[in-house]
Short mmCIF file of C-alpha atoms in Angstrom, two decimals:
data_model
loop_
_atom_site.label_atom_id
_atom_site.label_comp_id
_atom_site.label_asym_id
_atom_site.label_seq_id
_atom_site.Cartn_x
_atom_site.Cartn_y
_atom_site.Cartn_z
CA UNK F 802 -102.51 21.52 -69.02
CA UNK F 803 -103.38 24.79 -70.53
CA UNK F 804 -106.37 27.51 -69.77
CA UNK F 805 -108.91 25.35 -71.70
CA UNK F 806 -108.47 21.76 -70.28
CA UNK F 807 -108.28 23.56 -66.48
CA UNK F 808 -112.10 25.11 -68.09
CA UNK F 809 -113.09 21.63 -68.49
CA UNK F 810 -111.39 20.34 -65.13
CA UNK F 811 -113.62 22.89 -63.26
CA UNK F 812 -117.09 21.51 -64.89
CA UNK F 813 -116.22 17.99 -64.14
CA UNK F 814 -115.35 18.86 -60.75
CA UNK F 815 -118.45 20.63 -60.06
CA UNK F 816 -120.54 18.17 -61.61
CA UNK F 817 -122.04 20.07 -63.83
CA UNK F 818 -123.44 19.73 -67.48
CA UNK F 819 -121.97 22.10 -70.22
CA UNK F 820 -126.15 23.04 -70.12
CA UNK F 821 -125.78 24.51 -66.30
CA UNK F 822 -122.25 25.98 -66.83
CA UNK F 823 -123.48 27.35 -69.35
CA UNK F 824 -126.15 28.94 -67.85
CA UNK F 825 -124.36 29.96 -64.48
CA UNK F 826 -121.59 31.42 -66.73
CA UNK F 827 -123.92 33.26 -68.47
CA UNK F 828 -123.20 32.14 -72.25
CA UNK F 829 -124.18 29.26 -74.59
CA UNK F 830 -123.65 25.30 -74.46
CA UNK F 831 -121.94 25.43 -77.93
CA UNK F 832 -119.68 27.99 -76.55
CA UNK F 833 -118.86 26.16 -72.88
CA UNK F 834 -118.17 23.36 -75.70
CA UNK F 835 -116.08 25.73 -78.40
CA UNK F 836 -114.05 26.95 -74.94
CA UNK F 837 -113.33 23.09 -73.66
CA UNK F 838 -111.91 22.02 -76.81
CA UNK F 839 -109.76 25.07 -77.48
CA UNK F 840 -111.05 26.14 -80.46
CA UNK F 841 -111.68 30.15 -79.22
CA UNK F 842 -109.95 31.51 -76.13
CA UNK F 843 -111.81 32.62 -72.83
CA UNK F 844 -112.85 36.20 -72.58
CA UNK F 845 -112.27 37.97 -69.92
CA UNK F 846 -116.36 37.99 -68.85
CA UNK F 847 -115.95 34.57 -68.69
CA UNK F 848 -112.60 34.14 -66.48
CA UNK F 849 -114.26 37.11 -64.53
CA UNK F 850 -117.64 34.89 -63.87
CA UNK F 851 -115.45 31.74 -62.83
CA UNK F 852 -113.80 33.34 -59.95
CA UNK F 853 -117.25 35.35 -59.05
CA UNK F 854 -119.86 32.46 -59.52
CA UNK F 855 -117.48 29.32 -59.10
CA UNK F 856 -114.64 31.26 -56.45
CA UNK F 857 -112.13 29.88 -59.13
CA UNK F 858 -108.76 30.75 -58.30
CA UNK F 859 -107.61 32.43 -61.61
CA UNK F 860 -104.24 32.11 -61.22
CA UNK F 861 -104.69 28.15 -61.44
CA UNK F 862 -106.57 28.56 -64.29
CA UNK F 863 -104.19 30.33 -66.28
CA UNK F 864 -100.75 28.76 -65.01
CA UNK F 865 -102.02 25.63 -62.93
CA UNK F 866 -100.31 27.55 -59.68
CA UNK F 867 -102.20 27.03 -56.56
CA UNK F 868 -105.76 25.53 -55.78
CA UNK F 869 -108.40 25.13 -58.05
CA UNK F 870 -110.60 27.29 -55.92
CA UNK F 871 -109.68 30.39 -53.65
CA UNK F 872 -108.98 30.06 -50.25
CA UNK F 873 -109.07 32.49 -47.72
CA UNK F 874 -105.64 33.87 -48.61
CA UNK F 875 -104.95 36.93 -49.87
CA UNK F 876 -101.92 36.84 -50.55
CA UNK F 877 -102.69 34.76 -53.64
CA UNK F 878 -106.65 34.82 -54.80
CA UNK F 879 -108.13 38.45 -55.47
CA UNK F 880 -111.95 39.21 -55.78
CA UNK F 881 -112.38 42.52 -56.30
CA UNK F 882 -116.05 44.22 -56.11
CA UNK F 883 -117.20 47.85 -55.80
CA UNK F 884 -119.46 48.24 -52.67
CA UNK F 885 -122.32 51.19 -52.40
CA UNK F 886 -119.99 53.99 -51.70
CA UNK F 887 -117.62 53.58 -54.46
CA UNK F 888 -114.93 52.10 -52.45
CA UNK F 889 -113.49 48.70 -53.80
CA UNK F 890 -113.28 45.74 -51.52
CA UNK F 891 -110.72 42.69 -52.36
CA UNK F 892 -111.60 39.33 -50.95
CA UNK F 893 -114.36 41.40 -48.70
CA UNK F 894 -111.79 44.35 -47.10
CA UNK F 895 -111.74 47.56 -47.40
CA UNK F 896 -109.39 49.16 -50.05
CA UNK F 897 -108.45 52.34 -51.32
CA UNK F 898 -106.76 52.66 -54.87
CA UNK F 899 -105.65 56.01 -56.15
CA UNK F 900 -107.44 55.91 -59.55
CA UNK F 901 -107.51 58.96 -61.68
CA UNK F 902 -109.48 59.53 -64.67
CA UNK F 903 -106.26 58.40 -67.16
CA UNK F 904 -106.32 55.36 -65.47
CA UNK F 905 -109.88 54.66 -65.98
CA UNK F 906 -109.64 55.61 -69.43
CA UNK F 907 -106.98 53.39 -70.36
CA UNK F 908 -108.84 49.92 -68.33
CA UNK F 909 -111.98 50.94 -70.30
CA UNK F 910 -109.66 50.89 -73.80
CA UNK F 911 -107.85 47.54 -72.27
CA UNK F 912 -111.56 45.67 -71.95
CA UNK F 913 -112.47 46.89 -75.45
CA UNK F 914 -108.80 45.01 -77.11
CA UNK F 915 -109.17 41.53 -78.16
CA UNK F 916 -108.30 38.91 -75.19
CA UNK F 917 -104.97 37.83 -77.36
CA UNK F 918 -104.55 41.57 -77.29
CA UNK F 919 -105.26 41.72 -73.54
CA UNK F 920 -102.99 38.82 -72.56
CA UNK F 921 -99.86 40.05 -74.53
CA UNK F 922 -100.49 43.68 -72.99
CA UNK F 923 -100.73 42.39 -69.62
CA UNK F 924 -97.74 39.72 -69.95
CA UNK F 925 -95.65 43.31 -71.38
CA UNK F 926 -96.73 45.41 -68.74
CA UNK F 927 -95.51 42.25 -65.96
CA UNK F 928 -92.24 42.09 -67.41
CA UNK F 929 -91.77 45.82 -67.43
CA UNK F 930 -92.37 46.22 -63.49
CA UNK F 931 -90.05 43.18 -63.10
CA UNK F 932 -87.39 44.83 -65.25
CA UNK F 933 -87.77 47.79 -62.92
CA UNK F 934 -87.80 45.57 -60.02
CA UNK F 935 -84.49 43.81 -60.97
CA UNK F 936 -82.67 46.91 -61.63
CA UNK F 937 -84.06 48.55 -58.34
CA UNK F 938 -82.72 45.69 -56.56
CA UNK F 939 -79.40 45.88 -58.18
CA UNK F 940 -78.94 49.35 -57.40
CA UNK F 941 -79.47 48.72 -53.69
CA UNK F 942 -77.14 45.82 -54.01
CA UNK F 943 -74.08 48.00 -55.25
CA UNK F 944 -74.30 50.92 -52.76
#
């Protein structure tokens, strides 16, 4: 299964008509429609709106790992929302990110790329850490 058939999986599951997806999802029927049948990928605003309206786990959506919709573990499902004081919150606790303005900067240039863009970005910046990861672990391993 790939990101659009899981799209489709989570209307049918909820019961809903591509009319009150769309709607809750905050877009058109034709494009709920367009999105089911793969013929234009899912933006980000609309992956973003699944796991905020629906509690869609995104990592199912995108690799079919896990549950459909989050549980109550961390370790796996992340909401993230920015409470009154500027703080963030993930899955409703407390967090504190070091952000500086670069950072900012560069998310705010991320959200304006394309979501191909976006994906191939984010799958380049995964495998760097990993790399890093890998040879950090090797390091410790020969000393």
């Amino acid at each position: 299964m790939n990101i659009n058939s899981n799209f489709l999986s989570i209307r049918k599951c909820l019961g809903l008509t591509q009319d009150k997806f769309a709607e809750k999802l905050e877009t058109s029927q034709n494009q709920i429609s367009k999105y089911e049948k793969g013929q234009v990928d899912l933006p980000l605003s609309i992956i973003y709106n699944l796991n905020k309206v629906f509690k869609v786990n995104i990592n199912w959506l995108v690799s079919n790992k896990g549950n459909m919709f989050i549980e109550d573990d961390i370790s796996e499902n992340y909401v993230v929302s920015q409470n009154g004081n500027g703080n963030l919150a993930l899955n409703g606790k407390q967090i504190h990110i070091n952000i500086n303005k670069d950072d900012v900067e560069i998310l705010e240039y991320f959200k304006k790329l394309a979501p191909k863009k976006q994906e191939y970005y984010s799958h380049l910046i995964k495998a760097d850490v990993l790399k890093e990861e890998i040879k950090k672990d090797n390091e410790t391993e020969y000393r």
